[in-house]
Amino acid sequence: MGVTNDKMKYDAIVIGSGMSGGWAAKEFCDKGFKTLLLERGRDVKHIKDYPTTNMYPWEFKHGGQVPQKIQDENPIVSKCYAFREDTMHFFVKDDEHPYVQEKPFDWIRGYQVGGKSIMWARQTQRWSDFDYEGPARDGFAVDWPIRYKDIAPWYSYVEKFVGISGNKDGLAVLPDGDFLPAWELTCVENYFKDFIGKNYKDRHVIYARCAHISQPQPIHIEQGRGQCQSRTLCQRGCPFGGYFNANSSTIPWALKTGNLTLRPFSVVHSIIYDEKKGKATGVRVIDANTKEAIEFTAPVIFVNASALNSNLILLNSTSSRFPNGLGNDNGLMGKYFAFHNYRARISGTYDGFKEFTTDGKRPTSAYMPRFRNVEKQETDFLRGYAAGFASFRGYANEGIDGLFGEELKNKLTAKPELGVWGVGSHMMGETIPKETNFVTLDKDKKDAWGIPLLKMSVEYDDNDEKMTKDFIEQMTEMYTKAGFTDIKTTDSNNAPGLDIHEMGGVRMGHDPKTSLLNKWNQLHACTNVFVTDGACMTSTSTQNPSLTYMALTARAANHAMEEMKKGNL
Ligand SMILES: Cc1cc2nc3c(=O)[nH]c(=O)nc-3n(C[C@H](O)[C@H](O)[C@H](O)COP(=O)(O)OP(=O)(O)OC[C@H]3O[C@@H](n4cnc5c(N)ncnc54)[C@H](O)[C@@H]3O)c2cc1C
């Protein structure tokens, strides 16, 4: 039994202060609910705790690169493209928080206030009914208990606060949102957009929607955030608040209400279930520094520790009523775990538009929404993939990593050498959640806080192999027809994980026999516990998931407050 007293009672407890937890805290605090936001890592205050945000290339000791010793000591996180000298303080190092890989899985994490919202790539596409109806139509996983119309108003609600730039493209597969103006495409991107539009009936190239403020609105200024300066140093944390992270937006907003208690260094061990009351009453926390066990209570608990950690916390929340994890009556918790298939890439060159180049930078590029198996099944694999598309011509900062002194100075001040245009795309494939892809708790191994280690048993399947092959074939065909040359394709064959879009294990559904959460993200068997991060996802779509986590969280928090007011929770 941990330390507890009256000061430890709240109206709501939120576990995890990242992308989704920040939204839960904001919603509760805005409506006057005294909220405890528990975060296992350190605090990261906007601007003050972005140590590299204004550093010049020549100020980095290792020329921007991660020293070999650190790479050798951290083979997993070193595979992440965003783990660099300027950002590595925001990533979990491999040996700090071990996990068990029954099958190889690269787990990329950020344990601090703000979570991974500090380092994300900010791509924010809505999901459509082709996604929410996917499992029912194609016969996999279970039917989503919601449809696009249920979440559409919450996408708008979140988009307006976050600030999403994009164009209204009028595509059924990728619904339009409440957008700020988009940045421009390059001439080569516009050329490819026109070419695809003219030559393929159902394929489109659009501006990739992203969480950047291109034109600040009063709601952004009220948050203390300003216009994106296109510095493209986002993953260091942005002093302008030009992109959305929890540290610059939802958390300070919640703190300003006076209703938020933010408690860093608080490792949630488990959720407490009261058998007599038939509901959860609070959480057990281990203070990360003192290792003291403490208990906090609240009538409502939101689990937002990120998909895999939310699975871990719930599986570790055992009682005589729930011996296999809180709400896990059907034994499905941890199962049907899925992710995105980001294995394949293609690059090429375009020997035209030599009279043009780019000027300055921009925070995103172009996007090709899913076009395979949309209206009907047309291939020997289920579902499809989206693709990024970007073009570039030599610019001054290109290839500066690892340069020092005179060489670096010369490179930075030289007139860039303009060769031919380069083009490139990467695959963003949907994977099919399956019972055989699962996570469990290791029976013997524990972490430094006495919590069992998570054991991963997740892998690609035949559907992913066929889809990867199709991406390479289709993109090669489109690139070739468009006149791109020097085409190169790669299949990284990486283990799952580097997409950093972990989903499932505590899926939503209609039926308590085949799912864990209802349509409001409440555990069927313990309705005052809500799970609104990636763990709740029934299927994975091809679109980036974080906008959907934020919308689901805002929707669920407002439902929870209505239910509390009615005395139902
Ligand atoms: C390099 C990179 C690029 C990405 N690009 C995109 C993108 O373009 N678009 C997109 O949609 N997504 C992207 N993502 C993924 C995105 O960051 C995640 O989907 C999102 O952050 C998940 O939100 P979350 O709230 O579930 O988890 P997080 O933001 O990770 O927050 C979870 C928080 O819970 C805390 N926590 C964990 N366990 C406990 C515990 N036991 N007790 C207390 N606290 C705990 C963690 O420390 C963390 O702060 C990217 C991620 C990375 C790293």
Short mmCIF file of C-alpha atoms and ligand atoms in Angstrom, two decimals, residues 15-21 38-41 80-82 91 108 110-117 119-124 235 266-269 304-307 309 313 451 499-501 533-534 544-547 549, ligand 1:
data_model
loop_
_atom_site.label_atom_id
_atom_site.label_comp_id
_atom_site.label_asym_id
_atom_site.label_seq_id
_atom_site.Cartn_x
_atom_site.Cartn_y
_atom_site.Cartn_z
CA ILE A 15 -1.53 9.01 -17.37
CA GLY A 16 1.06 10.34 -19.84
CA SER A 17 1.64 13.95 -20.88
CA GLY A 18 2.34 13.55 -24.61
CA MET A 19 0.29 14.14 -27.72
CA SER A 20 -2.95 12.56 -26.44
CA GLY A 21 -2.57 13.05 -22.65
CA LEU A 38 1.18 12.00 -14.39
CA GLU A 39 4.39 11.81 -16.41
CA ARG A 40 7.17 9.30 -15.86
CA GLY A 41 9.91 11.54 -17.28
CA CYS A 80 15.52 6.47 -36.08
CA TYR A 81 16.18 9.21 -38.67
CA ALA A 82 15.33 11.91 -36.11
CA PHE A 91 14.86 10.13 -27.05
CA ILE A 108 11.26 4.48 -30.34
CA GLY A 110 10.31 9.91 -25.65
CA TYR A 111 9.87 9.84 -21.87
CA GLN A 112 9.38 13.46 -20.81
CA VAL A 113 6.61 16.03 -20.51
CA GLY A 114 5.36 16.35 -24.08
CA GLY A 115 6.30 12.76 -24.93
CA LYS A 116 6.97 12.22 -28.62
CA SER A 117 4.98 15.32 -29.58
CA MET A 119 10.03 15.09 -32.01
CA TRP A 120 7.20 14.07 -34.34
CA ALA A 121 7.14 14.85 -38.08
CA ARG A 122 3.79 16.69 -37.74
CA GLN A 123 1.95 15.04 -40.63
CA THR A 124 -1.75 15.23 -39.89
CA GLN A 235 12.56 18.29 -33.66
CA SER A 266 5.80 9.76 -11.68
CA VAL A 267 5.96 6.24 -13.08
CA VAL A 268 2.46 4.76 -13.16
CA HIS A 269 2.67 1.18 -11.97
CA ASN A 304 -2.47 8.03 -22.50
CA ALA A 305 0.97 6.55 -21.90
CA SER A 306 1.38 5.78 -25.67
CA ALA A 307 0.13 2.54 -27.23
CA ASN A 309 2.96 1.58 -22.42
CA ILE A 313 -0.06 -0.49 -17.50
CA ILE A 451 7.37 -3.17 -13.14
CA ASP A 499 7.22 3.92 -38.34
CA ILE A 500 6.62 4.95 -34.68
CA HIS A 501 2.88 4.44 -35.22
CA ASP A 533 -4.01 6.74 -27.42
CA GLY A 534 -2.83 4.32 -30.13
CA ASN A 544 -0.64 9.24 -39.81
CA PRO A 545 -2.51 8.49 -36.60
CA SER A 546 -1.81 11.30 -34.09
CA LEU A 547 -4.54 13.68 -35.29
CA TYR A 549 -5.65 10.13 -31.24
C1 LIG B 1 10.48 11.02 -35.19
C2 LIG B 1 8.98 10.85 -35.09
C3 LIG B 1 8.17 11.24 -36.16
C4 LIG B 1 6.77 11.09 -36.06
N1 LIG B 1 5.99 11.60 -37.05
C5 LIG B 1 4.65 11.56 -36.94
C6 LIG B 1 3.82 12.20 -37.90
O1 LIG B 1 4.29 12.82 -38.85
N2 LIG B 1 2.48 12.11 -37.76
C7 LIG B 1 1.91 11.43 -36.74
O2 LIG B 1 0.68 11.37 -36.68
N3 LIG B 1 2.67 10.86 -35.78
C8 LIG B 1 4.03 10.91 -35.85
N4 LIG B 1 4.81 10.35 -34.88
C9 LIG B 1 4.16 9.58 -33.82
C10 LIG B 1 3.62 10.48 -32.72
O3 LIG B 1 4.66 11.14 -32.08
C11 LIG B 1 2.83 9.61 -31.76
O4 LIG B 1 1.76 9.01 -32.47
C12 LIG B 1 2.22 10.41 -30.60
O5 LIG B 1 3.19 11.15 -29.91
C13 LIG B 1 1.54 9.44 -29.67
O6 LIG B 1 0.91 10.16 -28.66
P1 LIG B 1 0.74 9.52 -27.24
O7 LIG B 1 0.08 10.50 -26.37
O8 LIG B 1 0.10 8.19 -27.39
O9 LIG B 1 2.22 9.17 -26.77
P2 LIG B 1 3.46 10.11 -26.42
O10 LIG B 1 3.38 11.39 -27.15
O11 LIG B 1 4.66 9.29 -26.59
O12 LIG B 1 3.23 10.41 -24.87
C14 LIG B 1 3.17 9.37 -23.92
C15 LIG B 1 3.69 9.89 -22.60
O13 LIG B 1 3.40 8.93 -21.57
C16 LIG B 1 4.52 8.84 -20.71
N5 LIG B 1 4.48 7.53 -20.04
C17 LIG B 1 4.74 6.32 -20.58
N6 LIG B 1 4.61 5.36 -19.63
C18 LIG B 1 4.27 5.98 -18.47
C19 LIG B 1 4.01 5.53 -17.15
N7 LIG B 1 4.07 4.22 -16.82
N8 LIG B 1 3.71 6.45 -16.20
C20 LIG B 1 3.64 7.78 -16.51
N9 LIG B 1 3.89 8.26 -17.76
C21 LIG B 1 4.19 7.37 -18.72
C22 LIG B 1 5.71 9.00 -21.64
O14 LIG B 1 6.86 9.39 -20.92
C23 LIG B 1 5.21 10.08 -22.59
O15 LIG B 1 5.51 11.38 -22.14
C24 LIG B 1 6.20 10.50 -34.91
C25 LIG B 1 7.03 10.14 -33.83
C26 LIG B 1 8.40 10.33 -33.91
C27 LIG B 1 9.26 9.98 -32.71
#
